[in-house]
XYZ file of C-alpha atoms in Angstrom:
461
model
C 161.852 42.745 9.290
C 159.154 42.618 11.561
C 158.541 46.341 11.260
C 157.587 45.615 7.415
C 155.632 42.713 8.393
C 153.527 44.688 10.901
C 152.995 47.375 8.148
C 151.824 44.730 5.849
C 149.448 43.139 8.276
C 148.356 46.572 9.374
C 147.254 47.428 5.833
C 145.402 44.123 5.218
C 143.739 44.327 8.574
C 142.463 47.825 8.044
C 140.571 46.597 5.232
C 139.520 43.222 6.919
C 138.300 45.468 9.917
C 136.403 47.649 7.945
C 134.388 44.585 6.439
C 134.157 42.490 9.492
C 134.458 44.085 12.630
C 131.605 46.541 12.203
C 133.201 50.217 12.239
C 136.715 50.854 13.403
C 135.392 53.697 15.012
C 133.201 53.969 18.037
C 130.624 51.566 19.562
C 131.387 47.805 20.855
C 132.558 44.660 19.101
C 132.291 41.176 19.906
C 134.829 38.501 19.583
C 134.094 35.908 17.084
C 136.390 32.938 16.729
C 136.899 30.955 13.421
C 138.628 27.666 12.464
C 141.676 25.950 13.685
C 145.140 27.672 13.625
C 144.331 30.964 11.994
C 145.964 33.330 14.683
C 148.044 35.595 12.577
C 151.740 35.231 12.840
C 151.746 31.639 14.345
C 154.262 29.335 12.984
C 154.143 25.342 13.297
C 151.444 24.178 15.776
C 152.553 22.470 18.746
C 151.701 18.704 18.355
C 149.558 18.150 21.588
C 146.300 17.041 19.814
C 144.725 20.413 20.308
C 144.042 22.912 17.322
C 144.434 26.722 18.409
C 141.510 28.593 17.374
C 141.404 32.676 17.336
C 140.343 35.505 14.941
C 142.404 38.636 14.369
C 140.222 41.586 15.101
C 142.961 44.111 14.685
C 146.615 44.624 14.002
C 149.150 47.169 15.407
C 150.061 50.259 13.812
C 153.394 50.070 12.026
C 156.369 50.674 14.140
C 158.431 53.658 12.693
C 161.696 54.225 13.434
C 162.487 56.474 16.566
C 164.298 59.641 15.862
C 167.272 60.197 18.345
C 165.828 63.822 19.108
C 162.826 62.024 20.702
C 164.987 60.269 23.235
C 166.783 63.281 24.398
C 164.007 65.488 25.613
C 163.398 66.531 29.218
C 159.867 64.946 29.190
C 161.172 61.669 27.675
C 164.062 61.655 29.917
C 161.972 62.081 33.332
C 159.775 59.271 31.995
C 162.431 56.869 31.265
C 164.099 57.513 34.656
C 160.828 56.188 36.230
C 160.864 53.316 33.789
C 164.269 52.178 35.329
C 162.978 52.959 38.628
C 160.307 50.307 38.255
C 162.757 48.063 36.830
C 165.128 48.238 39.513
C 162.476 47.802 42.296
C 160.663 44.821 40.368
C 163.762 43.146 39.927
C 164.929 43.297 43.539
C 161.399 42.553 44.915
C 161.025 39.651 42.487
C 164.342 37.923 43.526
C 163.602 38.708 47.226
C 160.459 36.588 46.789
C 161.976 33.906 44.734
C 163.656 32.053 47.501
C 165.503 29.546 45.508
C 169.271 28.801 44.811
C 168.703 28.386 41.015
C 169.528 31.141 38.603
C 166.890 33.979 38.458
C 166.164 36.445 35.836
C 163.047 38.573 35.113
C 162.198 41.079 32.185
C 160.904 44.347 33.889
C 160.186 46.003 30.560
C 157.701 43.299 29.594
C 155.980 43.560 33.137
C 155.966 47.224 32.400
C 154.535 47.062 28.850
C 151.825 44.599 30.107
C 150.766 47.054 32.812
C 150.759 49.822 30.649
C 147.941 47.859 28.537
C 146.203 47.196 31.605
C 146.110 51.013 32.445
C 144.680 51.876 29.020
C 142.028 49.472 29.553
C 141.055 50.318 32.867
C 139.727 53.698 34.462
C 139.121 55.446 37.717
C 141.098 54.409 40.858
C 142.055 51.026 39.210
C 143.933 52.962 36.568
C 145.282 55.238 38.992
C 147.020 52.577 41.096
C 148.397 51.044 37.937
C 149.840 54.146 36.860
C 151.152 54.919 40.448
C 153.050 51.433 40.466
C 154.597 52.654 36.922
C 155.660 55.946 38.679
C 153.862 57.962 35.802
C 150.816 60.142 34.955
C 148.378 59.162 32.348
C 149.626 61.914 30.113
C 153.301 60.958 30.563
C 152.333 57.461 29.524
C 150.465 58.090 26.643
C 152.911 60.946 25.430
C 156.117 58.782 25.869
C 154.954 55.161 25.436
C 155.403 55.194 21.726
C 158.995 56.312 21.903
C 159.758 53.879 24.384
C 158.404 51.025 22.405
C 159.808 52.313 19.227
C 163.377 52.250 20.579
C 163.055 48.751 21.603
C 162.206 47.473 18.160
C 165.639 47.240 16.498
C 167.343 44.872 14.250
C 170.945 45.151 13.119
C 172.174 43.555 9.889
C 175.448 42.201 8.939
C 177.421 43.047 5.698
C 175.877 39.958 4.334
C 172.435 41.682 4.978
C 171.392 38.704 7.348
C 170.046 39.852 10.776
C 172.944 39.974 13.207
C 170.999 41.220 16.248
C 167.290 41.573 16.900
C 165.129 42.929 19.920
C 161.475 42.408 19.154
C 158.505 43.116 21.068
C 154.793 42.310 20.730
C 151.575 43.607 22.556
C 148.282 41.870 22.392
C 144.662 41.684 23.857
C 142.807 38.425 23.629
C 139.236 38.897 24.044
C 136.726 35.894 24.878
C 134.555 35.093 22.158
C 131.123 36.999 22.691
C 132.333 39.365 25.011
C 131.547 42.982 24.226
C 134.450 45.328 24.192
C 134.663 49.050 23.227
C 136.019 49.848 19.860
C 137.789 53.096 20.861
C 139.732 51.288 23.442
C 140.818 48.585 20.949
C 141.809 51.271 18.642
C 144.131 52.953 21.230
C 145.515 49.705 21.941
C 146.296 49.224 18.162
C 147.484 52.783 17.480
C 149.131 53.886 20.589
C 150.513 50.573 22.322
C 151.278 48.704 18.985
C 148.734 45.830 20.355
C 147.321 42.911 18.108
C 143.612 42.154 19.127
C 142.236 38.534 18.857
C 139.219 36.878 19.769
C 139.083 33.265 20.950
C 136.367 31.129 22.812
C 137.719 30.793 26.119
C 134.407 29.808 27.745
C 133.363 27.013 25.316
C 136.700 25.759 23.537
C 139.109 26.701 26.301
C 141.750 24.238 25.101
C 141.686 25.563 21.791
C 141.900 29.243 22.947
C 144.550 28.481 25.087
C 146.314 26.600 22.244
C 146.219 29.790 20.237
C 147.988 31.865 22.890
C 150.370 29.191 23.323
C 151.225 29.128 19.600
C 151.310 33.052 19.466
C 153.733 33.277 22.380
C 156.093 30.459 21.093
C 155.958 32.272 17.680
C 156.802 35.755 19.093
C 159.759 34.385 21.190
C 161.103 32.160 18.552
C 160.322 28.879 20.353
C 161.938 29.912 23.657
C 158.650 30.145 25.620
C 156.560 27.169 24.842
C 153.920 27.156 27.817
C 150.301 26.502 28.427
C 149.228 29.627 30.153
C 145.971 27.717 31.371
C 143.735 30.859 31.194
C 140.477 29.761 32.423
C 137.071 29.348 31.040
C 136.003 32.363 32.921
C 138.658 34.375 31.069
C 137.081 37.608 29.360
C 140.335 39.242 28.355
C 144.089 38.423 28.302
C 146.715 41.378 27.963
C 150.117 39.882 26.626
C 153.482 41.400 26.053
C 156.462 39.346 24.534
C 159.949 40.241 24.145
C 162.788 38.509 22.169
C 166.464 39.431 22.301
C 169.244 37.826 20.172
C 172.778 39.430 19.917
C 176.176 38.428 18.999
C 179.418 39.381 20.429
C 180.956 40.387 17.037
C 180.098 41.113 13.369
C 180.882 37.805 12.083
C 179.026 36.038 14.846
C 182.061 33.998 15.743
C 182.346 32.411 19.185
C 184.015 34.506 22.105
C 187.156 33.139 23.359
C 187.660 31.306 26.578
C 190.517 32.890 28.636
C 193.583 30.945 29.631
C 193.356 28.354 32.356
C 190.220 27.763 34.818
C 188.941 29.881 37.739
C 187.244 28.985 40.705
C 183.787 30.141 40.937
C 182.035 30.317 44.198
C 178.355 29.959 44.284
C 175.889 31.332 46.366
C 175.778 28.369 48.796
C 179.649 28.547 48.903
C 180.291 25.671 47.077
C 183.161 25.661 44.574
C 183.734 24.845 40.877
C 186.686 25.251 38.510
C 185.418 26.465 35.073
C 186.406 28.274 31.928
C 185.250 32.048 31.731
C 184.526 33.708 28.403
C 186.989 36.719 27.552
C 185.105 39.693 26.739
C 186.326 42.724 24.594
C 188.058 45.581 26.298
C 185.631 48.455 27.045
C 186.650 51.917 28.107
C 186.937 52.466 31.898
C 187.666 50.478 35.146
C 185.369 48.594 37.418
C 183.352 51.165 39.787
C 183.727 50.448 43.434
C 180.635 50.607 45.858
C 180.553 49.549 49.491
C 179.752 46.233 49.247
C 179.984 45.408 45.444
C 181.865 46.277 42.161
C 180.534 46.803 38.938
C 181.794 46.894 35.304
C 180.034 45.872 31.828
C 180.591 43.835 28.549
C 178.959 44.639 25.370
C 177.709 42.780 22.233
C 178.327 43.931 18.707
C 175.475 46.207 18.711
C 175.665 47.883 22.076
C 173.825 45.403 24.436
C 175.369 45.424 27.710
C 175.688 42.965 30.588
C 176.363 44.982 33.652
C 177.715 42.706 36.532
C 177.038 43.090 40.285
C 179.841 41.583 41.932
C 179.647 41.326 45.814
C 182.808 42.179 47.678
C 184.348 39.776 50.270
C 182.123 39.229 53.130
C 179.060 40.141 51.125
C 176.800 37.932 49.254
C 174.518 38.514 46.298
C 171.443 38.509 48.394
C 172.502 41.335 50.327
C 173.657 43.413 47.357
C 171.165 42.531 44.708
C 168.751 45.661 45.928
C 166.716 47.959 44.187
C 168.980 50.775 45.140
C 172.048 49.055 43.989
C 170.546 47.904 40.644
C 169.600 51.606 40.025
C 173.023 52.835 40.905
C 174.423 50.326 38.534
C 172.173 51.307 35.572
C 172.603 55.233 36.386
C 176.449 54.954 35.928
C 177.552 57.195 32.892
C 181.230 57.385 33.653
C 183.460 54.420 34.288
C 186.465 56.900 34.803
C 188.185 55.808 31.607
C 190.437 58.734 31.651
C 192.865 60.139 34.157
C 193.898 63.531 32.771
C 196.286 64.462 35.261
C 198.394 61.328 34.516
C 197.425 60.911 30.884
C 196.168 57.340 31.417
C 193.324 55.868 29.672
C 191.963 52.796 31.321
C 190.495 49.856 29.313
C 188.841 46.755 31.002
C 187.450 43.418 29.875
C 185.327 41.201 31.670
C 185.876 37.630 32.015
C 182.446 35.793 32.890
C 180.900 32.527 32.721
C 178.321 31.149 30.248
C 175.181 30.782 32.136
C 171.308 30.196 31.929
C 168.580 31.710 33.892
C 164.828 31.521 33.652
C 161.547 32.363 35.775
C 158.000 31.166 35.760
C 155.719 32.684 38.518
C 152.474 34.372 38.924
C 153.663 37.912 40.420
C 150.005 39.007 41.325
C 151.076 38.875 44.971
C 154.192 40.854 44.413
C 152.242 43.547 42.657
C 149.851 43.775 45.511
C 152.553 43.805 48.263
C 155.162 45.799 46.765
C 153.381 48.018 44.259
C 150.142 48.522 45.850
C 148.071 47.251 42.836
C 144.992 46.070 44.831
C 141.935 47.116 42.814
C 142.668 45.175 39.771
C 142.775 42.005 41.498
C 139.256 42.192 43.253
C 135.533 43.039 42.765
C 136.164 46.656 42.521
C 138.195 46.222 39.252
C 137.195 49.078 36.869
C 138.020 47.918 33.287
C 135.161 50.064 31.717
C 137.397 51.765 29.149
C 137.522 48.350 27.591
C 134.127 46.737 28.485
C 131.083 47.153 30.946
C 131.545 43.489 31.784
C 132.633 43.147 35.334
C 135.992 41.564 35.684
C 139.105 41.200 37.862
C 142.727 39.924 37.326
C 142.867 36.448 38.196
C 146.752 35.981 37.358
C 149.749 37.871 36.171
C 152.106 35.349 34.665
C 155.997 36.482 34.177
C 157.857 33.804 32.168
C 161.543 34.241 31.068
C 164.142 32.277 29.425
C 167.747 33.587 29.148
C 171.132 32.251 27.751
C 174.461 33.861 27.725
C 177.259 31.755 25.982
C 179.909 32.083 23.594
C 177.724 32.881 20.675
C 176.128 35.916 22.397
C 172.868 36.664 24.156
C 169.484 35.154 23.451
C 166.357 35.664 25.747
C 162.596 36.046 25.728
C 160.083 36.853 28.000
C 156.273 37.054 28.498
C 153.927 38.837 30.499
C 150.305 37.520 30.689
C 147.648 39.541 32.557
C 144.586 37.189 32.545
C 141.088 39.106 33.335
C 138.582 36.930 34.589
C 134.131 37.003 34.704
C 177.386 58.224 21.782
C 185.480 62.934 19.429
C 187.751 60.855 19.203
C 190.091 60.563 22.342
C 193.599 61.975 22.515
C 196.426 59.479 22.404
C 196.746 58.428 26.003
C 198.723 55.698 27.958
C 196.596 52.710 27.870
C 196.161 50.557 31.008
C 194.331 47.222 30.269
C 193.004 45.034 33.117
C 190.568 41.959 33.675
C 187.214 42.003 35.716
C 186.796 38.513 36.852
C 183.479 37.300 37.703
C 184.342 34.371 39.939
C 181.332 34.127 42.071
C 177.733 34.339 42.352
C 176.681 37.519 40.846
C 173.981 39.944 39.626
C 173.434 41.278 36.280
C 171.589 43.975 34.401
C 170.824 43.399 30.441
C 170.208 46.727 28.807
C 169.940 47.955 25.244
C 172.107 50.791 23.656
C 169.847 53.293 25.374
C 170.276 51.516 28.820
C 166.919 50.312 29.044
C 166.583 47.372 31.304
C 165.471 44.294 29.343
C 166.642 41.502 31.862
C 167.955 41.518 35.192
C 168.711 38.733 37.548
C 171.182 36.681 39.918
C 173.303 33.789 38.873
C 173.701 31.665 42.077
C 175.742 28.919 40.413
C 176.860 27.666 36.952
């Protein structure tokens, strides 16, 4: 649905751009805001007495279906491996900094996308620091970003032609009204990074500009994230990625059944609670054993996976939710489903609790301390690919909201960078078993290509 929408908007805006944004080729442009509530794609306004004001400067290139062959080249696989390395490190470092007993989840891919936008806008050593943090060269990023993005823009429909599962991303840049930006960079963001471009008057109509951002994010995340990001009146640019995921357990969208009886769940603080556990479907394989934890997965109807990280006896989730372990879990391709010598085929289902997780933090310090991105946040920041106006990054706000219940998985994430002044198997013996998640656990949620969408820790339910 969104692919078609973007195609239509892109066609409309191409003409509008030619008429109202000077040339869509070289040179510079200035943002210019218009009357209330004209942010493209924004739904019902949030009734807080403020009218969001912005202008659409440019729309993203239409997102075409990705060819499977593009996902299997050596170059893309090496790039994707670095994306997952970043995901594992970011997840572990964010949880390490979290220091709370509540449930936790981040969306590494959302942060990755936002930093990719920043790398395109920056230059020199500032760009290189960002690329180093992402673990790729500029050539790798520009060559493979489109494949990654397009692999994540997916919808599945039921036999009734209704949307059954949806994974939807958006990138955008918000330019302060009157700030001069370089058109080639805006073109690259639109064509290579699928980004909307907006103008809003952060300096003189800050509340209205923030309202426009809030409305846009709320619309893109289907209302899951409704937040005033409080971008300051000194904001020159804001780079934003949003992600929305919704998937069901089965074709009809029916509830997943509960396992018989109740189970004792041990929270991270040692407290215990009797609870019902959802009964997942059998998947090929059996739990994989590591020294300090075990792991197995459950899948949605359309291939989205929750990969559980369950500490062994005398180990806590704080000890095992590490970058090394997260990466090891997501790298598993063989769950030992077949014992050819004994003609045995293993199938395992996960019994797991319903849970909710969220996160809302400025990750600027984490990116500095753990990923060595420093120039972006200081006076030496070089954003000259986008604009000659001096600027620095004032905040990197990352917000998530995730629910896993009997219906399926629904989650959203946003990252805001605010810049201020798969042969049928032979017949085998089938052994079926359960993998019971009955204590504080970690998880990684991936798409069918094993791209990490969310990861986190459930300390209590």
